[in-house]
Structure formats: structure tokens, C-alpha cells
Amino acid sequence: MIYSDFHLHTSFSGDSQTPMKDMIERGIALGLKTMCFTEHMDLDYDPQCEENFELDTDSYFQAYLCYKEEYKNKIDLRFGVELGLQPHLADIHTQYLASYPFDFVIGSSHLVHGIDPYYPKFFQSNEEAACYLEYFESILENMNAFTGFDVYGHIDYIVRYCPNRKEDYSFAKYQDILDEILRKIIALGKGIEVNTGGFKYGLGHPNPHEDILKRYKELGGEVITLGSDAHGTEYLGYEFSKAVTILKNLGFTYYTIFKNRQAEFLRL
């Protein structure tokens, strides 16, 4: 059993209505030993979006401290953030991370040149293959500008929303660019996450796909976290048993958790 979930959102994120206390209570009921909240911080987000993804970090941090004390004998709570990366935000993100004692930082690509693939308009001006390629290229652009994250989140996030979804997507089709991404992550001493949200979206696999995880292992990647990307209590720890089976079958023997931005390896 995996006892840690390292990708969680509560009502402090613009796309969740779940109180932090409810998420904690559910985690305890599931037998989790560690939970890391990774609330969304997406500066300069798509202005047409109704949600506000600019995190009120002061309020979030104070709530976290209160609950960490209240539940200290029941569960180990960690303080994290999911940064929506864009190259022009690199300096702002560096200053931001220096302002709070984060345990863990996910760097994610949500916007591609100002547009989130979550919205159909992203796919209206190009063929799907070109959209995939633009998305993966944006990951490299982000890493060339900013390296202050601990792991890169849901590397193939785009597949969740592409009109034909997994039908027009495979690792082999984009291996050149994905290899470049994985080599860059490894060279930086960073990691990737296994995000089980892909199962929730009906993809039949996590994000990233098993083939990407396999390639990451082949290239020497070792730092790998597990997160449900839960925005509600019903998805906390979602399909972790499947994720463990996948990782073991690929030859992974450890997964990673973070405290004070330092990695700790736990046996699968």
C-alpha cells in the first residue's frame, strides 16, 4: 500500500470546493500516513477563465499550520504548491518560492502560449499532432527558463482534453521530444510524478503514460512521486494500487516523498 498522496487540491485552489479538513479526515480514514497539499498557483492565467488560480498563499499557509497542529498525532501533513509554469514568470516564481517554507513543489504545464488545452479553442487552429508537439515543446521552454520545481507534473496532461484523446497519442509518435524532456529532467536532478488522474479521465493509464515511465527508468530516472490530483475526497489515493503495479512491472522499487524540499525514498 502507498501511504502518501503528493498531489492534492482543496478549496484554496480555484477549481476545488473541498474543505481542507474534509480532505484530511478522508486521508486518515484511508490509512494515509502523509498528505501533501499542492494548491494551484497559476499566475497570468487565461483571462477568459472564470476560476481564479492565483493562490492566496498566506491564508492557505495559516490553515495548513492550524491543521498540521490539530492532526499531528494522526497524520503527517506537508505544505506544497503546484506552479503553473510559463517562461516569463521564472523570476516571479523564484521570489515566490523563497517567501514560504514549502516542502514540495510541482512544476506543471497548464498554459501553452497563453491557452490551456483544457479548452477546445486550443485545438481549433491546428491538427492534433501539432497541438501535442506544441505542448511538449512548451515543457522544454519552461525548464529552460525555470528549474525551481522538485518534480514535473502530469507530463502528458494534454491527452486528457484532446478531442480524440488517446486515439491519436502514443509515446512512439513523440519519442524524440519526450526523450529530450526526460533527459533534461534527469540532468537537472529533478523527478516526475505518476498522476493517477488519468484513470479518472477514462484514459486507462496514468499521466504520464506507462511508456513514458518506462523510458524514464531506462534513461536513469529515479525520482518519482505518486499523486491522485484529487480535487474532492472521492479521488484521494485514487487507483494507487494500479500505479504501484505499473511501477513494479517497470522495475521501480522506490517512490519518493519530500520534506523541506528534500527527497526521501520509500520502498514500493
mmCIF file of C-alpha atoms in Angstrom:
data_model
loop_
_atom_site.group_PDB
_atom_site.id
_atom_site.type_symbol
_atom_site.label_atom_id
_atom_site.label_comp_id
_atom_site.label_asym_id
_atom_site.label_seq_id
_atom_site.Cartn_x
_atom_site.Cartn_y
_atom_site.Cartn_z
ATOM 1 C CA MET A 1 0.000 0.000 0.000
ATOM 2 C CA ILE A 2 1.103 3.546 -0.717
ATOM 3 C CA TYR A 3 0.707 5.668 2.398
ATOM 4 C CA SER A 4 1.425 9.061 0.830
ATOM 5 C CA ASP A 5 -0.512 11.221 -1.649
ATOM 6 C CA PHE A 6 1.568 14.099 -3.034
ATOM 7 C CA HIS A 7 -0.832 15.907 -5.357
ATOM 8 C CA LEU A 8 -3.923 17.284 -3.645
ATOM 9 C CA HIS A 9 -6.190 20.295 -4.085
ATOM 10 C CA THR A 10 -8.700 21.831 -1.682
ATOM 11 C CA SER A 11 -10.884 24.938 -1.708
ATOM 12 C CA PHE A 12 -7.721 27.047 -1.744
ATOM 13 C CA SER A 13 -7.407 26.029 -5.411
ATOM 14 C CA GLY A 14 -9.636 27.779 -7.897
ATOM 15 C CA ASP A 15 -11.105 24.545 -9.230
ATOM 16 C CA SER A 16 -11.952 22.808 -5.950
ATOM 17 C CA GLN A 17 -14.701 23.306 -3.390
ATOM 18 C CA THR A 18 -13.413 20.712 -0.898
ATOM 19 C CA PRO A 19 -12.532 21.995 2.588
ATOM 20 C CA MET A 20 -9.032 21.068 3.689
ATOM 21 C CA LYS A 21 -10.406 19.492 6.852
ATOM 22 C CA ASP A 22 -12.593 17.124 4.829
ATOM 23 C CA MET A 23 -9.610 16.024 2.760
ATOM 24 C CA ILE A 24 -7.577 15.373 5.891
ATOM 25 C CA GLU A 25 -10.334 13.358 7.543
ATOM 26 C CA ARG A 26 -10.701 11.245 4.413
ATOM 27 C CA GLY A 27 -6.961 10.660 4.237
ATOM 28 C CA ILE A 28 -6.919 9.436 7.809
ATOM 29 C CA ALA A 29 -9.871 7.121 7.106
ATOM 30 C CA LEU A 30 -7.975 5.652 4.139
ATOM 31 C CA GLY A 31 -4.948 4.941 6.314
ATOM 32 C CA LEU A 32 -2.627 7.507 4.748
ATOM 33 C CA LYS A 33 0.392 8.465 6.797
ATOM 34 C CA THR A 34 1.419 11.523 4.772
ATOM 35 C CA MET A 35 -0.538 14.023 2.675
ATOM 36 C CA CYS A 36 0.949 16.917 0.770
ATOM 37 C CA PHE A 37 -1.357 19.699 -0.381
ATOM 38 C CA THR A 38 -0.281 21.174 -3.705
ATOM 39 C CA GLU A 39 -2.687 24.041 -4.298
ATOM 40 C CA HIS A 40 -2.756 25.676 -7.717
ATOM 41 C CA MET A 41 -0.692 28.809 -8.252
ATOM 42 C CA ASP A 42 -1.209 29.833 -11.871
ATOM 43 C CA LEU A 43 -0.226 33.444 -12.399
ATOM 44 C CA ASP A 44 -1.171 35.213 -15.631
ATOM 45 C CA TYR A 45 -3.771 32.574 -16.388
ATOM 46 C CA ASP A 46 -6.187 32.646 -19.326
ATOM 47 C CA PRO A 47 -8.317 35.797 -18.715
ATOM 48 C CA GLN A 48 -11.378 34.094 -20.239
ATOM 49 C CA CYS A 49 -11.412 31.520 -17.457
ATOM 50 C CA GLU A 50 -13.990 32.054 -14.718
ATOM 51 C CA GLU A 51 -11.847 30.464 -11.993
ATOM 52 C CA ASN A 52 -9.134 32.388 -10.186
ATOM 53 C CA PHE A 53 -5.954 30.339 -9.977
ATOM 54 C CA GLU A 54 -3.878 32.941 -8.133
ATOM 55 C CA LEU A 55 -3.400 31.309 -4.752
ATOM 56 C CA ASP A 56 -3.994 33.213 -1.515
ATOM 57 C CA THR A 57 -0.864 31.651 -0.076
ATOM 58 C CA ASP A 58 -0.995 33.481 3.261
ATOM 59 C CA SER A 59 -4.456 32.092 4.046
ATOM 60 C CA TYR A 60 -3.507 28.662 2.742
ATOM 61 C CA PHE A 61 -0.349 28.563 4.882
ATOM 62 C CA GLN A 62 -2.160 29.633 8.043
ATOM 63 C CA ALA A 63 -4.863 27.000 7.554
ATOM 64 C CA TYR A 64 -2.212 24.384 6.898
ATOM 65 C CA LEU A 65 -0.350 25.267 10.118
ATOM 66 C CA CYS A 66 -3.544 25.023 12.168
ATOM 67 C CA TYR A 67 -4.488 21.635 10.760
ATOM 68 C CA LYS A 68 -0.929 20.333 10.982
ATOM 69 C CA GLU A 69 -1.041 21.025 14.708
ATOM 70 C CA GLU A 70 -4.580 19.701 15.157
ATOM 71 C CA TYR A 71 -3.847 16.396 13.413
ATOM 72 C CA LYS A 72 -0.206 15.968 14.386
ATOM 73 C CA ASN A 73 -0.883 12.680 16.169
ATOM 74 C CA LYS A 74 -2.924 11.242 13.306
ATOM 75 C CA ILE A 75 -1.228 12.174 10.037
ATOM 76 C CA ASP A 76 1.846 13.991 8.733
ATOM 77 C CA LEU A 77 0.726 16.966 6.650
ATOM 78 C CA ARG A 78 3.074 18.629 4.169
ATOM 79 C CA PHE A 79 2.942 22.082 2.566
ATOM 80 C CA GLY A 80 3.269 22.143 -1.203
ATOM 81 C CA VAL A 81 2.269 24.028 -4.313
ATOM 82 C CA GLU A 82 1.624 23.283 -7.969
ATOM 83 C CA LEU A 83 3.091 26.083 -10.047
ATOM 84 C CA GLY A 84 1.647 26.688 -13.480
ATOM 85 C CA LEU A 85 4.874 27.358 -15.342
ATOM 86 C CA GLN A 86 5.357 29.916 -18.094
ATOM 87 C CA PRO A 87 8.795 31.194 -19.143
ATOM 88 C CA HIS A 88 8.090 34.863 -18.439
ATOM 89 C CA LEU A 89 7.135 34.029 -14.825
ATOM 90 C CA ALA A 90 10.504 32.491 -13.905
ATOM 91 C CA ASP A 91 11.781 35.356 -11.745
ATOM 92 C CA ILE A 92 8.418 35.814 -10.029
ATOM 93 C CA HIS A 93 8.268 32.094 -9.235
ATOM 94 C CA THR A 94 11.789 32.150 -7.807
ATOM 95 C CA GLN A 95 10.876 35.008 -5.475
ATOM 96 C CA TYR A 96 7.597 33.377 -4.552
ATOM 97 C CA LEU A 97 9.164 30.063 -3.531
ATOM 98 C CA ALA A 98 11.690 31.904 -1.362
ATOM 99 C CA SER A 99 8.832 33.525 0.581
ATOM 100 C CA TYR A 100 7.311 30.370 2.086
ATOM 101 C CA PRO A 101 8.691 27.145 3.633
ATOM 102 C CA PHE A 102 7.372 24.726 1.045
ATOM 103 C CA ASP A 103 8.019 21.025 1.454
ATOM 104 C CA PHE A 104 7.334 20.187 -2.159
ATOM 105 C CA VAL A 105 6.897 21.972 -5.498
ATOM 106 C CA ILE A 106 5.281 20.544 -8.613
ATOM 107 C CA GLY A 107 6.024 22.364 -11.836
ATOM 108 C CA SER A 108 3.244 21.877 -14.367
ATOM 109 C CA SER A 109 2.415 22.990 -17.879
ATOM 110 C CA HIS A 110 -1.184 24.162 -17.896
ATOM 111 C CA LEU A 111 -0.933 27.014 -20.367
ATOM 112 C CA VAL A 112 0.661 26.697 -23.782
ATOM 113 C CA HIS A 113 1.476 30.169 -25.085
ATOM 114 C CA GLY A 114 -1.398 31.583 -23.063
ATOM 115 C CA ILE A 115 -4.025 28.890 -23.730
ATOM 116 C CA ASP A 116 -4.972 25.906 -21.572
ATOM 117 C CA PRO A 117 -5.572 22.674 -23.558
ATOM 118 C CA TYR A 118 -8.487 22.158 -21.184
ATOM 119 C CA TYR A 119 -10.417 24.493 -23.500
ATOM 120 C CA PRO A 120 -11.457 23.324 -27.009
ATOM 121 C CA LYS A 121 -10.126 26.548 -28.566
ATOM 122 C CA PHE A 122 -6.582 25.242 -28.126
ATOM 123 C CA PHE A 123 -7.249 22.579 -30.740
ATOM 124 C CA GLN A 124 -9.172 24.694 -33.224
ATOM 125 C CA SER A 125 -6.263 26.287 -35.070
ATOM 126 C CA ASN A 126 -4.083 23.212 -35.606
ATOM 127 C CA GLU A 127 -4.099 19.480 -36.212
ATOM 128 C CA GLU A 128 -3.954 17.402 -33.050
ATOM 129 C CA ALA A 129 -0.411 16.197 -33.745
ATOM 130 C CA ALA A 130 0.787 19.805 -33.953
ATOM 131 C CA CYS A 131 -1.032 20.609 -30.710
ATOM 132 C CA TYR A 132 0.687 17.733 -28.917
ATOM 133 C CA LEU A 133 4.060 18.829 -30.237
ATOM 134 C CA GLU A 134 3.480 22.449 -29.200
ATOM 135 C CA TYR A 135 2.538 21.297 -25.721
ATOM 136 C CA PHE A 136 5.667 19.174 -25.293
ATOM 137 C CA GLU A 137 7.861 21.932 -26.693
ATOM 138 C CA SER A 138 6.394 24.301 -24.107
ATOM 139 C CA ILE A 139 7.626 21.987 -21.338
ATOM 140 C CA LEU A 140 11.186 22.407 -22.602
ATOM 141 C CA GLU A 141 10.677 26.164 -22.840
ATOM 142 C CA ASN A 142 9.538 26.207 -19.220
ATOM 143 C CA MET A 143 12.505 24.178 -17.993
ATOM 144 C CA ASN A 144 14.960 26.305 -19.933
ATOM 145 C CA ALA A 145 13.616 29.335 -18.063
ATOM 146 C CA PHE A 146 12.939 27.893 -14.606
ATOM 147 C CA THR A 147 14.259 24.912 -12.644
ATOM 148 C CA GLY A 148 12.938 25.627 -9.160
ATOM 149 C CA PHE A 149 10.492 22.716 -9.056
ATOM 150 C CA ASP A 150 11.020 19.265 -7.484
ATOM 151 C CA VAL A 151 9.051 17.183 -9.988
ATOM 152 C CA TYR A 152 7.356 17.924 -13.285
ATOM 153 C CA GLY A 153 3.630 17.246 -13.107
ATOM 154 C CA HIS A 154 1.472 15.124 -15.430
ATOM 155 C CA ILE A 155 3.832 15.447 -18.408
ATOM 156 C CA ASP A 156 1.175 14.412 -20.934
ATOM 157 C CA TYR A 157 -1.643 16.440 -19.347
ATOM 158 C CA ILE A 158 -2.811 17.450 -22.823
ATOM 159 C CA VAL A 159 -4.072 13.952 -23.628
ATOM 160 C CA ARG A 160 -6.891 14.393 -21.108
ATOM 161 C CA TYR A 161 -8.561 17.035 -23.254
ATOM 162 C CA CYS A 162 -7.548 16.364 -26.858
ATOM 163 C CA PRO A 163 -10.701 15.773 -28.977
ATOM 164 C CA ASN A 164 -9.605 12.242 -29.948
ATOM 165 C CA ARG A 165 -7.812 11.780 -26.640
ATOM 166 C CA LYS A 166 -5.697 8.655 -26.535
ATOM 167 C CA GLU A 167 -6.664 7.557 -30.060
ATOM 168 C CA ASP A 168 -4.109 9.890 -31.673
ATOM 169 C CA TYR A 169 -1.442 9.667 -28.993
ATOM 170 C CA SER A 170 1.454 7.354 -28.304
ATOM 171 C CA PHE A 171 4.892 7.643 -26.818
ATOM 172 C CA ALA A 172 6.484 6.383 -30.038
ATOM 173 C CA LYS A 173 4.897 9.181 -32.065
ATOM 174 C CA TYR A 174 6.521 11.872 -29.900
ATOM 175 C CA GLN A 175 9.552 9.983 -28.593
ATOM 176 C CA ASP A 176 12.149 12.472 -29.806
ATOM 177 C CA ILE A 177 10.684 15.405 -27.891
ATOM 178 C CA LEU A 178 9.712 13.282 -24.882
ATOM 179 C CA ASP A 179 13.233 11.856 -24.663
ATOM 180 C CA GLU A 180 14.563 15.403 -24.654
ATOM 181 C CA ILE A 181 12.177 16.323 -21.827
ATOM 182 C CA LEU A 182 13.083 13.281 -19.738
ATOM 183 C CA ARG A 183 16.830 13.733 -20.236
ATOM 184 C CA LYS A 184 16.521 17.380 -19.205
ATOM 185 C CA ILE A 185 14.597 16.477 -16.038
ATOM 186 C CA ILE A 186 17.153 13.831 -15.087
ATOM 187 C CA ALA A 187 20.106 16.119 -15.835
ATOM 188 C CA LEU A 188 18.592 18.756 -13.561
ATOM 189 C CA GLY A 189 18.316 16.234 -10.724
ATOM 190 C CA LYS A 190 14.537 16.603 -10.732
ATOM 191 C CA GLY A 191 11.786 13.998 -10.915
ATOM 192 C CA ILE A 192 8.397 13.285 -12.398
ATOM 193 C CA GLU A 193 5.108 12.263 -10.890
ATOM 194 C CA VAL A 194 2.773 9.367 -11.527
ATOM 195 C CA ASN A 195 -0.539 11.195 -11.600
ATOM 196 C CA THR A 196 -3.450 8.774 -11.289
ATOM 197 C CA GLY A 197 -5.896 11.406 -12.515
ATOM 198 C CA GLY A 198 -5.549 9.799 -15.933
ATOM 199 C CA PHE A 199 -7.650 6.889 -14.693
ATOM 200 C CA LYS A 200 -10.327 9.316 -13.513
ATOM 201 C CA TYR A 201 -10.439 10.819 -17.004
ATOM 202 C CA GLY A 202 -11.014 7.403 -18.541
ATOM 203 C CA LEU A 203 -7.646 7.155 -20.277
ATOM 204 C CA GLY A 204 -6.904 3.700 -18.894
ATOM 205 C CA HIS A 205 -3.451 4.806 -17.772
ATOM 206 C CA PRO A 206 -1.868 7.416 -15.504
ATOM 207 C CA ASN A 207 -0.274 10.672 -16.599
ATOM 208 C CA PRO A 208 2.266 10.188 -17.922
ATOM 209 C CA HIS A 209 1.607 7.026 -19.917
ATOM 210 C CA GLU A 210 3.362 3.815 -18.881
ATOM 211 C CA ASP A 211 5.617 4.030 -21.938
ATOM 212 C CA ILE A 212 6.960 7.375 -20.722
ATOM 213 C CA LEU A 213 7.539 5.950 -17.266
ATOM 214 C CA LYS A 214 9.380 3.013 -18.820
ATOM 215 C CA ARG A 215 11.584 5.348 -20.835
ATOM 216 C CA TYR A 216 12.266 7.499 -17.769
ATOM 217 C CA LYS A 217 13.529 4.370 -15.999
ATOM 218 C CA GLU A 218 15.653 3.350 -18.995
ATOM 219 C CA LEU A 219 17.291 6.778 -19.079
ATOM 220 C CA GLY A 220 18.203 6.542 -15.384
ATOM 221 C CA GLY A 221 15.321 8.406 -13.785
ATOM 222 C CA GLU A 222 14.762 7.557 -10.133
ATOM 223 C CA VAL A 223 12.782 10.378 -8.502
ATOM 224 C CA ILE A 224 9.107 9.586 -8.866
ATOM 225 C CA THR A 225 6.202 10.735 -6.716
ATOM 226 C CA LEU A 226 2.620 9.463 -6.581
ATOM 227 C CA GLY A 227 -0.338 11.810 -6.580
ATOM 228 C CA SER A 228 -4.047 11.449 -7.171
ATOM 229 C CA ASP A 229 -4.549 15.060 -8.302
ATOM 230 C CA ALA A 230 -7.694 14.854 -6.188
ATOM 231 C CA HIS A 231 -9.929 17.920 -6.049
ATOM 232 C CA GLY A 232 -12.516 16.084 -3.938
ATOM 233 C CA THR A 233 -12.385 13.455 -1.215
ATOM 234 C CA GLU A 234 -13.688 10.708 -3.500
ATOM 235 C CA TYR A 235 -10.486 10.725 -5.550
ATOM 236 C CA LEU A 236 -7.958 10.817 -2.725
ATOM 237 C CA GLY A 237 -5.451 7.997 -3.286
ATOM 238 C CA TYR A 238 -7.367 7.072 -6.437
ATOM 239 C CA GLU A 239 -6.196 3.872 -8.189
ATOM 240 C CA PHE A 240 -2.883 3.840 -6.325
ATOM 241 C CA SER A 241 -2.873 0.035 -6.438
ATOM 242 C CA LYS A 242 -2.801 0.216 -10.259
ATOM 243 C CA ALA A 243 0.022 2.746 -10.139
ATOM 244 C CA VAL A 244 2.065 0.508 -7.838
ATOM 245 C CA THR A 245 1.587 -2.470 -10.135
ATOM 246 C CA ILE A 246 2.690 -0.399 -13.128
ATOM 247 C CA LEU A 247 5.802 0.883 -11.363
ATOM 248 C CA LYS A 248 6.815 -2.550 -10.082
ATOM 249 C CA ASN A 249 6.325 -4.097 -13.521
ATOM 250 C CA LEU A 250 8.601 -1.415 -14.957
ATOM 251 C CA GLY A 251 11.320 -2.214 -12.433
ATOM 252 C CA PHE A 252 10.870 0.639 -9.969
ATOM 253 C CA THR A 253 11.464 -0.379 -6.360
ATOM 254 C CA TYR A 254 11.041 3.003 -4.674
ATOM 255 C CA TYR A 255 8.823 6.051 -4.816
ATOM 256 C CA THR A 256 9.618 9.495 -3.430
ATOM 257 C CA ILE A 257 8.176 11.913 -0.903
ATOM 258 C CA PHE A 258 9.511 15.336 0.022
ATOM 259 C CA LYS A 259 10.022 17.342 3.191
ATOM 260 C CA ASN A 260 11.722 20.748 3.252
ATOM 261 C CA ARG A 261 12.354 20.235 -0.486
ATOM 262 C CA GLN A 262 14.462 17.146 0.268
ATOM 263 C CA ALA A 263 13.671 13.758 -1.262
ATOM 264 C CA GLU A 264 13.069 10.622 0.776
ATOM 265 C CA PHE A 265 12.827 7.255 -0.954
ATOM 266 C CA LEU A 266 10.271 4.714 0.250
ATOM 267 C CA ARG A 267 10.026 1.120 -0.889
ATOM 268 C CA LEU A 268 7.079 0.195 -3.067
#
